[in-house]
Each structure stands twice: as C-alpha cells, then as structure tokens.
XYZ file of C-alpha atoms in Angstrom:
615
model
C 46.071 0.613 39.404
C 43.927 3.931 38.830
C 40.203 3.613 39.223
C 38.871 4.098 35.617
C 35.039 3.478 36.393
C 32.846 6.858 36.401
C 29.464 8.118 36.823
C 28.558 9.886 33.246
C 27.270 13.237 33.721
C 23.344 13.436 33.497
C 23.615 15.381 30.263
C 25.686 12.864 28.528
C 23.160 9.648 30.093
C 20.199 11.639 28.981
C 21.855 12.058 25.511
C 22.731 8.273 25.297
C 19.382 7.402 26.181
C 17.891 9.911 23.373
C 18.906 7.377 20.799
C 16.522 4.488 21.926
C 14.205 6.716 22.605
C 13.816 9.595 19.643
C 15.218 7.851 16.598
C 13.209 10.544 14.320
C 10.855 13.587 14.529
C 7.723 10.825 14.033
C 9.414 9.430 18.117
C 9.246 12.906 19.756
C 5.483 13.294 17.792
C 4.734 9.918 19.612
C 5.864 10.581 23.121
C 4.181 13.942 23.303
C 0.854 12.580 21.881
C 1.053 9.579 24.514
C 1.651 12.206 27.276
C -1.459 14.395 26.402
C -3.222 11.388 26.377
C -2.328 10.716 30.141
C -3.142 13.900 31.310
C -6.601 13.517 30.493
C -7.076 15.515 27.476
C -10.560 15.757 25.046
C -8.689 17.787 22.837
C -5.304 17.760 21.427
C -3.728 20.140 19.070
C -0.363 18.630 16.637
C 1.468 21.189 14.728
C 4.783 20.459 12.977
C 6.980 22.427 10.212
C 10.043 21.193 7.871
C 9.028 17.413 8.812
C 9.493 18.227 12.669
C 12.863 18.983 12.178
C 12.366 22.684 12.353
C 9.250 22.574 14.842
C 6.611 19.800 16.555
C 4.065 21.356 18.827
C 1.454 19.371 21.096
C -1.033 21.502 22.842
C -3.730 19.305 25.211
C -6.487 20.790 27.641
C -5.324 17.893 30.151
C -5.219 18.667 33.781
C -1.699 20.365 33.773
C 1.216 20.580 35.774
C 2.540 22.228 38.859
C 5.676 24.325 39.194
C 7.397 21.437 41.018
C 6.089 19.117 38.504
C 6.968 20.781 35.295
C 10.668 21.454 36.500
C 10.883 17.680 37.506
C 9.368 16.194 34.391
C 12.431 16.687 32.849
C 15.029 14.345 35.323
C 15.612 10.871 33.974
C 13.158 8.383 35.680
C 10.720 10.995 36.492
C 7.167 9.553 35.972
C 3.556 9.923 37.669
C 2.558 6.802 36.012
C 3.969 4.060 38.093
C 5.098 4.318 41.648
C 6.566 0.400 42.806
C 7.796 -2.718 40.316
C 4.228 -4.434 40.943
C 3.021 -1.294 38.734
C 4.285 -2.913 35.459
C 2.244 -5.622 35.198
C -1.166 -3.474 35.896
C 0.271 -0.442 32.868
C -3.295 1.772 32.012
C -0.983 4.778 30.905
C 0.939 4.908 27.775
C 4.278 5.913 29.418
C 5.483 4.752 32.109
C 9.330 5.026 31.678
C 10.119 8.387 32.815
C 12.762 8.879 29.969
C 11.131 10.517 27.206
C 10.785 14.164 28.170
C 14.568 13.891 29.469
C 15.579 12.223 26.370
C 13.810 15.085 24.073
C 15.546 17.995 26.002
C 18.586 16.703 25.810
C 18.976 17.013 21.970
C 16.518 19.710 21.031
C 15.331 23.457 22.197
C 12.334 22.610 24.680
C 9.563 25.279 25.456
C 7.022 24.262 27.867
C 3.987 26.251 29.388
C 1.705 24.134 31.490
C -0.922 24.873 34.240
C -3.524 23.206 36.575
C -7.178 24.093 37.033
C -6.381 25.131 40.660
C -3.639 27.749 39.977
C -3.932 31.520 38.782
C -0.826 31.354 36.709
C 0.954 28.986 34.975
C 4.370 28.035 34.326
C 6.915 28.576 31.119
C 10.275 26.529 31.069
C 13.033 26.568 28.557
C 15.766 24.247 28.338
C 18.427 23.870 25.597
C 20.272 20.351 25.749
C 19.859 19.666 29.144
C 19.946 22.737 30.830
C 17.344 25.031 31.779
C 17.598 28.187 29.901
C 14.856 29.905 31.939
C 11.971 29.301 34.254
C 9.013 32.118 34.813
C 5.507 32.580 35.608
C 3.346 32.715 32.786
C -0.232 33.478 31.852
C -1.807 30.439 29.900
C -4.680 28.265 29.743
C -5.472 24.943 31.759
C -3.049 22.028 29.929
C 0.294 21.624 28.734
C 2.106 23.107 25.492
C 5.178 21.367 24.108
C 7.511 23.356 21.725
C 10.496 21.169 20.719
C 12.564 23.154 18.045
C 16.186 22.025 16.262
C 16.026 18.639 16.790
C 19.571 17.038 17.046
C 20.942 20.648 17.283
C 23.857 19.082 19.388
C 24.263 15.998 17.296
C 24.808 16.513 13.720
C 25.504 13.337 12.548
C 22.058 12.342 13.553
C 20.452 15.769 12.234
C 22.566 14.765 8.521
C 21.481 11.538 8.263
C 17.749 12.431 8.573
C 15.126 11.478 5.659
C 14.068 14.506 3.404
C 11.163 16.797 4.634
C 8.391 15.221 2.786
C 9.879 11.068 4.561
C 9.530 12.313 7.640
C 6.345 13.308 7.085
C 5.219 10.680 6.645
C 6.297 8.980 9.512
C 5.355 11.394 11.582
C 1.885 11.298 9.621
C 1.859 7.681 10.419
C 2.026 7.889 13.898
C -0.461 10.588 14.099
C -3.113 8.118 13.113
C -1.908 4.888 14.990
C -2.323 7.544 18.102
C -5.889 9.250 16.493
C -7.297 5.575 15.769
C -6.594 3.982 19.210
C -8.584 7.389 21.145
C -11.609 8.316 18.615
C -13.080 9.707 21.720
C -10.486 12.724 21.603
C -10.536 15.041 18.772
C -7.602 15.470 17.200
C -6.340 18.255 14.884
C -3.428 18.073 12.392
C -0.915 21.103 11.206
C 1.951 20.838 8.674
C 3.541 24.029 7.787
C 1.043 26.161 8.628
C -2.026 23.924 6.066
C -4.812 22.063 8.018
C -4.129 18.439 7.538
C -6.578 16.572 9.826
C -9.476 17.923 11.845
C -10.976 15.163 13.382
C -14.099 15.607 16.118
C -14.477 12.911 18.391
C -16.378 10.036 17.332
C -16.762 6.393 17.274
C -14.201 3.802 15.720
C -15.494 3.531 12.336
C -16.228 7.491 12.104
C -12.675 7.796 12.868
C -11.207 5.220 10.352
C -13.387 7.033 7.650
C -12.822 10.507 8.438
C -8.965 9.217 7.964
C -9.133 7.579 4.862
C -12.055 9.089 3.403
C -15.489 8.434 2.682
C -15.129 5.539 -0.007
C -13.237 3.943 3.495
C -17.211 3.085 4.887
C -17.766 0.712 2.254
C -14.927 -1.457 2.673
C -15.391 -2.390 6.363
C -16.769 -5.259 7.802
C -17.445 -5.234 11.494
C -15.729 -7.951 13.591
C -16.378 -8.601 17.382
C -15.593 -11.302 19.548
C -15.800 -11.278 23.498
C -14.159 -14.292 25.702
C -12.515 -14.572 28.719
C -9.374 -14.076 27.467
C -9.804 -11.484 25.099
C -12.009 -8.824 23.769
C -11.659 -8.657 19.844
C -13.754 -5.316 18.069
C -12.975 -3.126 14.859
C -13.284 -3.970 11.315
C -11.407 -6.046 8.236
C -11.510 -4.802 4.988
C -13.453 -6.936 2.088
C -11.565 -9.124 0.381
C -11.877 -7.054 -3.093
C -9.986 -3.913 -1.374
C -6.718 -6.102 -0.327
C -3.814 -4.052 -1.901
C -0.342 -5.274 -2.632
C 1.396 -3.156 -0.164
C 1.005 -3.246 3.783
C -0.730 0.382 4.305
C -3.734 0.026 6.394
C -2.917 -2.699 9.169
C -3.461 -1.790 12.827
C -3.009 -4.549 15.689
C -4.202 -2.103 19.162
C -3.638 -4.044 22.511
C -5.481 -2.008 25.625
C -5.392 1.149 23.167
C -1.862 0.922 21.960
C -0.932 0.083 18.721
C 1.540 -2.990 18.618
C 3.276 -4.681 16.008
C 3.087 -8.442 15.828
C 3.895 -10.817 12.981
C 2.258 -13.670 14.800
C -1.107 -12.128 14.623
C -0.747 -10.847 11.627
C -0.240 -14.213 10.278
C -3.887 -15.143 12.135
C -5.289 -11.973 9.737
C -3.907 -13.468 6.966
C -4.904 -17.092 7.360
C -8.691 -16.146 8.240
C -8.706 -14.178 4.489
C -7.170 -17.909 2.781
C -8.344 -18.178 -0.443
C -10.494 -14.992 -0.481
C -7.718 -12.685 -1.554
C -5.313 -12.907 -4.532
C -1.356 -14.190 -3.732
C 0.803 -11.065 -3.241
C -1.971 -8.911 -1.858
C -2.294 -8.341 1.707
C -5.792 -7.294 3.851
C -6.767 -4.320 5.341
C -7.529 -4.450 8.932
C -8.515 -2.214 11.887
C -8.411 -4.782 15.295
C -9.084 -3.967 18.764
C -7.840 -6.149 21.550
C -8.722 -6.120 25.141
C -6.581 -8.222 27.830
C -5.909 -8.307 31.218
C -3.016 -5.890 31.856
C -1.110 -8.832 33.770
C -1.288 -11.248 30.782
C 0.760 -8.449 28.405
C 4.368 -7.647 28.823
C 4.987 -3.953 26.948
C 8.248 -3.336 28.201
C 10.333 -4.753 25.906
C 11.483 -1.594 23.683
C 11.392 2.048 24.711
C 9.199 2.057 21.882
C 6.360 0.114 23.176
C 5.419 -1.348 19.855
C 6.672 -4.625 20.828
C 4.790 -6.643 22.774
C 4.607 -10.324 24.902
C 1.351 -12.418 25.555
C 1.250 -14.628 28.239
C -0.891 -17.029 25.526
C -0.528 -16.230 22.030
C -2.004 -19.199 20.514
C -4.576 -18.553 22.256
C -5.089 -15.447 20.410
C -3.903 -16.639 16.970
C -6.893 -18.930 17.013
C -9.776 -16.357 18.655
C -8.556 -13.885 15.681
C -8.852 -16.072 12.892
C -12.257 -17.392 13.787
C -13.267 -14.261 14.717
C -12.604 -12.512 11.450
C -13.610 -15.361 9.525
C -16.994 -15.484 11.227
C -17.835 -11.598 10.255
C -16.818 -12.469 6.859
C -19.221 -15.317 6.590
C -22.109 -13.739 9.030
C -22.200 -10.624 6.575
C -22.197 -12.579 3.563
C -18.947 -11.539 2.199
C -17.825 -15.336 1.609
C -20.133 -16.860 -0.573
C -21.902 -19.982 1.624
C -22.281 -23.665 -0.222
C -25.082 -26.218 0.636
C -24.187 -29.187 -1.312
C -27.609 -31.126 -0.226
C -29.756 -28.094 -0.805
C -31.571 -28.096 -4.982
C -30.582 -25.071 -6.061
C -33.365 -24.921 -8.885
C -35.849 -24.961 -5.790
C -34.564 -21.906 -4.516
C -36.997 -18.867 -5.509
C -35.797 -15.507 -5.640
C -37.011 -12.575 -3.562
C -38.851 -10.884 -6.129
C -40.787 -13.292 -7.331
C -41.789 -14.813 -3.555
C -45.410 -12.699 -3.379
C -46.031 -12.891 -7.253
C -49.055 -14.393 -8.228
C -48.935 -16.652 -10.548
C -51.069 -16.149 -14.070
C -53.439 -18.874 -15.729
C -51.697 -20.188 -18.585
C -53.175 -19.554 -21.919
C -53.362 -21.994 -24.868
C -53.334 -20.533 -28.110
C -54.125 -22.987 -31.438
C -53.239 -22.275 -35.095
C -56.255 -23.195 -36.938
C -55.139 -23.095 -40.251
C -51.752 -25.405 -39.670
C -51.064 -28.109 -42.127
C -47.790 -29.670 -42.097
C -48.181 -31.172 -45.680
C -48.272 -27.620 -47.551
C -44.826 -26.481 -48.549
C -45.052 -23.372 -50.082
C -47.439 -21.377 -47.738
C -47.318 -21.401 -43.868
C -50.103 -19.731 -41.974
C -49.564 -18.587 -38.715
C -51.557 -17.907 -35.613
C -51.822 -14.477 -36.200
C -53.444 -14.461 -39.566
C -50.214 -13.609 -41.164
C -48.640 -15.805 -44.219
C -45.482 -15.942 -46.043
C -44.370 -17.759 -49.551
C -41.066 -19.556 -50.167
C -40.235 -18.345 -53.355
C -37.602 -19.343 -55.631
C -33.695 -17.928 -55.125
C -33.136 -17.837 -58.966
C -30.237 -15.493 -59.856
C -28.261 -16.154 -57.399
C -25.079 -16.612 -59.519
C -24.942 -13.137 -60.605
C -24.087 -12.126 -56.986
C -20.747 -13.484 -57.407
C -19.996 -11.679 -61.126
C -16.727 -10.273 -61.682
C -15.093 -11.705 -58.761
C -12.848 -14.027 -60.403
C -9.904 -13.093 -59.994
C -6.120 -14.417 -60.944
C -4.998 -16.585 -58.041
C -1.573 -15.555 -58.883
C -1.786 -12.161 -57.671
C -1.974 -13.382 -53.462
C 0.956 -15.860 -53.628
C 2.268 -15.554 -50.326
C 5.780 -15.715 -51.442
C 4.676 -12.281 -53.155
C 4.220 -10.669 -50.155
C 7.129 -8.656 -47.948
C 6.787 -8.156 -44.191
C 8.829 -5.735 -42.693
C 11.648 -7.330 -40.269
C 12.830 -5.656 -37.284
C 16.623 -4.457 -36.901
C 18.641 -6.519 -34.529
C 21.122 -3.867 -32.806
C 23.721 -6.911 -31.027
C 26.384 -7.942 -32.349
C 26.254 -11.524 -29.917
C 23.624 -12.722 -32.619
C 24.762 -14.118 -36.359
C 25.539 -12.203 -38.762
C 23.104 -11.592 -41.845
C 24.859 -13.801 -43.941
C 24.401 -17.073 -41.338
C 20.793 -15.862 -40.702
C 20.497 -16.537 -44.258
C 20.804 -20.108 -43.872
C 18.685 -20.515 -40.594
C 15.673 -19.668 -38.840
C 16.253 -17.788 -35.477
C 14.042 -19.854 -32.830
C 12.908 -18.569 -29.174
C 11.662 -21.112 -27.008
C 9.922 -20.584 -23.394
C 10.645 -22.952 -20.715
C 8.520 -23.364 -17.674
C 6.743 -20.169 -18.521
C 10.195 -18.280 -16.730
C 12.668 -18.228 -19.328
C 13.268 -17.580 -23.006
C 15.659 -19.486 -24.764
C 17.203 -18.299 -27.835
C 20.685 -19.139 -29.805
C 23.623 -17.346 -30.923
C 26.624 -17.989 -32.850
C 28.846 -19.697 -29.413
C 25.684 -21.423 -27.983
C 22.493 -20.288 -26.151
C 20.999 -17.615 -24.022
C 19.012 -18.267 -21.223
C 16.939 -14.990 -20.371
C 14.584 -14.453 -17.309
C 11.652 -12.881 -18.792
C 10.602 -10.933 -15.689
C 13.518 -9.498 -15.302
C 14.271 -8.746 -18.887
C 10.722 -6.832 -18.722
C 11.510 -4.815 -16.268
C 14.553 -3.253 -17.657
C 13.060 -2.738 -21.369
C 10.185 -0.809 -19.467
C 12.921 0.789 -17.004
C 14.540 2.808 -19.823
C 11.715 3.538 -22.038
C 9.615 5.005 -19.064
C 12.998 6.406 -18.142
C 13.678 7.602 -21.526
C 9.834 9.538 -21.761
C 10.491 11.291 -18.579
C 13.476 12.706 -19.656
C 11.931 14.221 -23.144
C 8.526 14.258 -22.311
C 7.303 12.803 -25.149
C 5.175 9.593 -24.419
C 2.489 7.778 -25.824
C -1.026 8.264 -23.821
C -3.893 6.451 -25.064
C -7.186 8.517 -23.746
C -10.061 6.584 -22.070
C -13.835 6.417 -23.272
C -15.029 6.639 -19.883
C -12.676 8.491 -17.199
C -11.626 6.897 -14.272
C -12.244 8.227 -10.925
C -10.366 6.980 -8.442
C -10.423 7.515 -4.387
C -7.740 8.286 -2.121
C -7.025 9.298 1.198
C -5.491 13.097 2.073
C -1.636 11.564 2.239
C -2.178 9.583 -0.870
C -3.468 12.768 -2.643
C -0.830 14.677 -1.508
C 2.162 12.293 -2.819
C -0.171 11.982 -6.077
C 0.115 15.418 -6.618
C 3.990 15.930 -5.568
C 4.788 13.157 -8.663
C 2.029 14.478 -11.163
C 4.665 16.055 -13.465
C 6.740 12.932 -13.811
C 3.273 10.942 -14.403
C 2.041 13.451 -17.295
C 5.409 12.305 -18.425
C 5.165 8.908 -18.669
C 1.952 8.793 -20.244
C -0.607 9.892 -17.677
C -3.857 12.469 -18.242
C -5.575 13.571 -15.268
C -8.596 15.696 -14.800
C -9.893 17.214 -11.904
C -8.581 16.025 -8.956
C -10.718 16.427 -5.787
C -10.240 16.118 -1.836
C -10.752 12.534 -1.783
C -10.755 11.361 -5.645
C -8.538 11.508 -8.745
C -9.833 11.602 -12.210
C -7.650 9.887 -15.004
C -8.598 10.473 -18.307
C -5.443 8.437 -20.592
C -3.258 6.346 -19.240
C 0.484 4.972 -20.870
C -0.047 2.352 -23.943
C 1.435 -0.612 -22.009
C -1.150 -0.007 -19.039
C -4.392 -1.862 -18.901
C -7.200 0.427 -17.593
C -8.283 -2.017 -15.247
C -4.997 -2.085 -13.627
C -4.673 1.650 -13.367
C -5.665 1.338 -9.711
C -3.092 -1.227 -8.953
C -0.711 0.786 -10.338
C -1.791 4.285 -8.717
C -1.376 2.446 -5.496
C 1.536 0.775 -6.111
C 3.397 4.070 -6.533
C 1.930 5.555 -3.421
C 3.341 2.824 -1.438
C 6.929 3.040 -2.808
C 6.996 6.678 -2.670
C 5.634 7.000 0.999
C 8.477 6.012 2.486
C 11.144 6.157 -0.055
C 10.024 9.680 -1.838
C 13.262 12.459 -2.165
C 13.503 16.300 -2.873
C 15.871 15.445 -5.716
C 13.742 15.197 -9.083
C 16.478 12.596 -10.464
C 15.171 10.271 -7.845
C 11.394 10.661 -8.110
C 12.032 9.741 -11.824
C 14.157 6.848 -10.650
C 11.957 5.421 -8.335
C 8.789 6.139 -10.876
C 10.260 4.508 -13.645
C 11.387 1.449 -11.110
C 7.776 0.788 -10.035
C 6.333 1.060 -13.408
C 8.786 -1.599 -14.905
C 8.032 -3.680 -12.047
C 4.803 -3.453 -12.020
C 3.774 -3.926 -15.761
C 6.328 -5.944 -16.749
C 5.273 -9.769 -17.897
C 5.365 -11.992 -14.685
C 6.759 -15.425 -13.992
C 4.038 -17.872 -15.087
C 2.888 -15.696 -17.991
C 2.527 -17.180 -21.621
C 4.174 -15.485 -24.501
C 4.054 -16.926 -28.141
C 6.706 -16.524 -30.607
C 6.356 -13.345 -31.763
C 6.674 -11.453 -28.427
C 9.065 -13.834 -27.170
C 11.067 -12.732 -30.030
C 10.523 -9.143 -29.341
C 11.198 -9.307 -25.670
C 14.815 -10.416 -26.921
C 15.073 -7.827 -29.314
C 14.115 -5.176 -27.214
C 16.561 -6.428 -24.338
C 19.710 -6.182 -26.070
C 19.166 -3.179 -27.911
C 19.103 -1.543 -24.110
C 21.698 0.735 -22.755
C 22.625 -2.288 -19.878
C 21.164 -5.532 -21.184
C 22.474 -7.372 -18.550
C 20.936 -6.118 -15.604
C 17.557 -5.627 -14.259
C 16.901 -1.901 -12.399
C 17.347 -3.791 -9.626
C 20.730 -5.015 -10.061
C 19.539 -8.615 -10.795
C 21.263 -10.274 -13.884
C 18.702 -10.959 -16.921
C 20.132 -13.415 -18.545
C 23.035 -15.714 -18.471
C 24.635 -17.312 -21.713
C 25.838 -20.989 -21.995
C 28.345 -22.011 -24.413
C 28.664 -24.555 -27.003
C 32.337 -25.787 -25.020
C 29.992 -25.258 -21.722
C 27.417 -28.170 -23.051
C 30.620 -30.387 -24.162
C 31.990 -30.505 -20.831
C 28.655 -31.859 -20.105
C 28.926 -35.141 -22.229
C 32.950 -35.818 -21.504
C-alpha cells in the first residue's frame, strides 16, 4: 500500500492555524496591540478603516526589531517570549505562542517597517499570503509599524461571512479597551476611518475607566482592594443604582490580561445580593494579581480562558472583598438593632446651643365664654351665626330622571376576529376575561377558551404598532416638562446617533446632543419617563452587536426591543378593562399567534378538549 501521510506545506499550516487564531478583524487588532505591548512601548498608535476589513494599523515606539528578527517573526513558532517548556508556567508577556504574526500573513497583505535604537536604518517587509513580496532598507523611526490590508483576501468564504462595517466595529472597539484598561500607564490613541475616536494620555486606573466612558463614569465607582497571599484584588464596582440589564461594562484582568470567567463572575454577582434589582447585572472593573505558576493561560489561542490552581479560593476573597468596599463606603445602608435610633443626633445640630425655653400665658383665657375667645396676642374673634345657609343650595334641584344610568351610551370597541361570537350570541352574554397567576388571560369563545400569555401577547401588539409608525412616520410623542439629559459613553453616542431617524419615528424628540450626553425632550405615549434610560440602554446593547447596514433591519431590531421592553411583564396586574383590551388588540394583529420572537401567544382549548377530561 502507497504511503498517504504528508507534511502540509507551511502556507497551507499557517492558513489552518489562521482560523483559531484571527476569527475577525477585532483578533488581528488584539494580537498586534499585545505585541506592542511586549516590545516595551509608552505609546501606541491604532488606526483601522471599513471595520478592519479594508485596513488595521498599530504603530508603537517599542524597542524594535532587527533585520534577522523582522524576517523571522513571521515563521510559525517564532517567539522571543519563551525559550524552554518551564517558561509557561512563569508567562509575564502577553504572547507567547509564536503563531499570530504567521497566522495574520497568511490571509492578509502584511506591511511591516520596524527598527532598533542601535541601527541607522530600519527595515520594510511585505508579504502577501505567506510569501514575502519584498524586503528593503527603509528610513523610519525607533518601533514597529503593522499594516495588515484585505483581510481574508485568499479566503472568501471567511471574508463573506463577516459582520457589517459598523459589528465589527465594535468588536474591534471592544478589544481596544479590554487592551487600554489593563495598561493605563501607556497612552493609547484610537482612529476609525480617518475620525479621532480615543485619545487617551497615560494615567491611573480610574482616569482611564473615566476617560473611556466619560465623565458621569467617576461617580459610579467604588474603590475595592484586597491584598493576601494568594491574591492581589484592586479596581472598582459600580454602585448598585447604575447596574444595567445588559452585560456592557464587566472586566475580570488576571496579571494584566483580561480573562473571561463565569465562576468569578458569579462571586461579583453574589457580593451585590439583594442590592441590585433581578435581571440587572453590576458593573465592575477588577484587578487580580497571582503568582504566574498558580494560572494556566494556555488553554485557547485566544488567551481569554483561563485555569486557577484554587478558584474557591478566589470566589470567596472576591465576594468579601467587594462586599467590604460596599459597606466601608457606605453604599449598603448599616443596621444596629440594639442602638435607639431617637438618640442619634444629627450633624448639624451636634455644636448648636440650645435656647432657654420661653413660657408665654394668655391672660385673658376663660374657658366658660362661648362666643368670644381672646388670644395671647391681643387679638379676638366672634362666632357668629351661619343663618342663610339654605340659599347656597337654590336652584339645584334637579329631576333625578335625567342621570339614569341606563340613559347613558358608552362607546364599545370593534372586535375584528371572527373566533369570537357573533353579535347576536353576545347579545345574550357578557364576554368575561379572567387573569390567572398574574401570566395568563383567559377569555371564551364560541368552541371553548383561550388561554393567552400576556407577555407575549404585549410584545407583538407593541411589535407592529412601533413597526407600523416607523414605516409612516406618524407616531404619537408626548413632550416632557423638564428635558431629560442623559449620559453616554463615545460608542453609545455613536450607535444613538446611527438609529436617531428610526427613534424620531417611533415617538422620540431629542435636543442637543453633546460629546458625552443626550437630551430628550418627548418620548412615545406608552413610555414612562422614568424608564427612558432603561430603554435608551436597552437599545444600545441590542444594537452593539447585532446592528446592520440594511435600514429594514435597524427597524426590525428597534421595534423588537421596544415591544420587549415595554410590554406588561409576567407578574403584572391588569384589571378588566385592559385585560379586555390586551385581547382585542391581539387578534386584530397581522399574526396573532406569534410573538416577534417566534414564541406562540396563546393556545386555545376546546369544549371536546375539556370532555375528554371528565370521560
């Protein structure tokens, strides 16, 4: 038999291994990053255009590379971080792999122009899948320059099934601060498509964090620090008032490398018990420092994943720690059951002297004179007689007759089904809606019942009228007494403004908006003004990752998160009248039976199906 095993070309391996290692733009953005960290650099330069597809740049004042060096960066395995096996479990660098610049040619146009402090001249290599294009001497600063252009030129099923310009984005947006807010000590600055995104000095931790996510960020964070032998806990939670109900601003950094890790998330969570309400999660910015031995990052080429040698350890230092800076700076309110607290005095009124009371008599009181009553202050009144008071009420009688109720006529809705009686049975009977368990809303109809899930029923009422207003453009705002201004960070402000039209649509009024803040001046009838945050920030978070170029799908998605997020929850009460609205309103949609989510509203039980019950 032929011999059928081969060694794969080094093109082909390095093209294999590009799809652990660059899933997206956002990976090459990360690896580059990492590597300007290693080389030492105070100052690091990201520029990106199209989402990265059509350009990422990274340009560091690190210490450079030789002409040896720079042509060898590029072979698989090729690393200065580690040199023997024993060099994994003491990691200080953020790569250590030696695939990721190999991985990144292979797939994309690579420019690089690098140089040491020690040479004249520096070096500029090209390489197009692979193979290098051109070498030559070059005349550039001290550092390194990274130009990856086409990304996926060679692979176009990966290039097609990329996210839309403004998704990747975001990702790579993402990983631009996970990288900015585990190094404040480096400045950092931020290009997309030729705009200044981020220009960020270097600073300390909580300088960083706000010059991030703005200004109104300061307020929210409450220092946390812990030190042990086993670990080194710093950074900041967010009060409990500022949880949100998506997962936005959570970072876990072990050693200065953000990680991803359920488990101590769930430590996070458990220390804010009680504080925060269900649904809504905490903001966090933790710091941990271990020994390099007791952590095991080399689980996934993308280094997000990490082992502990002790995690319960951990879990119980983090939630101690975090709730002892909530306590310690009097963010949870502290109880002392034996304490009087009538005794307690308040701060003001600790150095205030305290005045001689003064006793004032009424000389002229007598308690047997009825008509006169003199008072202290030498003033007197007489009760005098209410005669008269009969003709107030002249000319009011009126006939009874005239406000019979029966007399009066109320204006009944139209009912658009056809499942429901007809007029003639409705005649005889008295449609009734009943709620059960505060879930579902029972009503009848002519072959039984119909059991609908309120929620869900909600939501797709809401669906097609926000639907319906973005369409024509013709919705209800109600305008507020006092405008609402609102803070946001620069990404937040920039997907506000990408889905302003289709929020004017809806209902929306917005005034100025700023470079941190939003003014809203109406808002849609069914919204509550003091949910208008909630809702602002419920949008942002679906549209961050799921936002598209097509304007079908912005209106989509915005009419999805409205009905979702106004629509009457599970536990709510309803009375009679909007219970029998809700019904109405339901089946006079376009698709009744489904929620925008493809969930069924409501399910209907026959008379024959309650028969079989009792055979």
């Amino acid at each position: 038999m032929a011999d059928i095993i081969r060694l794969l070309p080094d093109h082909v391996a390095n093209q294999i291994a590009a799809g652990e290692v660059v899933q997206r733009p956002a990976s090459v953005v990360k690896e580059l990053l990492e590597n300007a960290i290693d080389a030492g650099s105070t100052e690091i330069k990201l520029i990106v255009k199209d989402g990265g597809k059509t350009l990422i740049q990274v340009v560091d004042n690190g210490k450079g590379m030789s002409v040896t060096d720079a042509r060898l960066s590029f072979e698989r395995h090729a690393t200065s971080k580690i040199e023997k096996a024993e060099d994994l479990f003491n990691l200080n660098t953020k790569g250590f792999r030696g695939e990721a610049l190999a991985s990144i040619a292979a797939i994309a146009h690579v420019e690089m122009m690098t140089k040491t402090e020690a040479d004249e001249v520096g070096t500029h290599i090209k390489i197009e899948g692979s193979k290098i294009s051109s070498q030559e001497v070059a005349v550039v600063p001290k550092g390194t320059s990274m130009l990856v252009k086409n990304l996926f030129f060679n692979i176009p099923a990966r290039r097609n099934f990329l996210k839309s310009d403004q998704v990747e984005y975001r990702h790579i947006t993402d990983e631009f601060h996970r990288v900015a807010l585990a190094h404040p000590q480096i400045a950092f600055h931020f290009y997309n498509n030729g705009g200044e995104v981020f220009i960020l000095p270097s600073n300390d931790f909580r300088k960083r964090i706000v010059n991030i996510f703005g200004r109104k960020a300061n307020e929210k964070l409450v220092p946390v620090r812990e030190d042990t032998q086993v670990v080194r806990i710093s950074g900041f939670v967010q009060k409990p008032e500022f949880a949100k109900k998506s997962r936005g601003e959570q970072f876990f950094f072990a050693n200065n490398r953000f990680i991803k890790s359920p488990y101590l998330h769930h430590a996070v969570l458990g220390a804010f018990e009680g504080l925060i309400r269900p649904g809504t999660h905490p903001g966090y910015f933790l710091s941990l420092e271990v020994d390099p031995s007791t952590i095991d990052i080399n689980i996934h080429p993308t280094k997000t994943e990490v082992k502990f040698d002790d995690e319960h350890t951990l879990y119980a230092y983090i939630k101690s720690a975090v709730k002892h800076s909530l306590g310690q700076f009097n963010v949870v309110p502290a109880l002392d059951f034996e304490q009087d607290q009538n005794l307690d005095t308040p701060y003001a009124h600790q150095n205030k002297q305290v005045p001689t009371p003064k006793v004032s008599v009424n000389a002229g009181f007598n308690p047997f004179k009825d008509e006169t009553h003199t008072v202290s202050n030498g003033g007197s009144y007489t009760k005098t007689s209410a005669k008269g008071w009969e003709n107030l009420y002249e000319g009011l009688n009126v006939n009874k007759q005239e406000f019979r109720p029966s007399t009066i006529a109320f204006e009944s809705e139209e009912i658009n089904s056809t499942i429901f009686d007809s007029e003639k049975d409705q005649g005889n009977r008295v449609t009734t809606t009943f709620q059960l368990r505060k879930k579902y809303i029972i009503t009848t109809i002519k072959s039984g019942m119909v059991v609908i899930n309120q929620s869900r029923a909600h939501q797709r009422v809401l669906y097609e009228n926000f639907l319906k207003n973005i369409t024509i453009k013709e919705a209800v705002s109600q305008q507020l007494l006092f405008p609402l201004s609102l803070s946001f960070s620069k990404i937040e402000l920039d997907i506000l403004k990408e889905i302003k039209d289709n929020l004017c649509a809806v209902g929306f009024v917005f005034g100025e908006i700023g470079a941190e803040t939003v003014e809203v001046r109406g808002v849609p009838v069914v919204v509550v003004e003091s949910e208008v945050q909630m809702v602002m920030e419920q949008l942002i978070s679906d549209f961050q990752m799921e936002i598209s170029a097509d304007s079908f799908s912005q209106s989509d998605m915005l009419a999805k998160t409205l009905s979702k997020t106004l629509s009457v929850k599970t536990g709510e009460f309803l009375d009679d009248r909007s219970q029998m609205a809700l019904v109405n309103d339901l089946f006079a949609c376009k698709e009744a039976t489904l929620s925008p989510f493809n969930k069924r509203t409501y399910v209907i039980i026959t008379e024959n199906d309650i028969d079989r019950k009792f055979i």
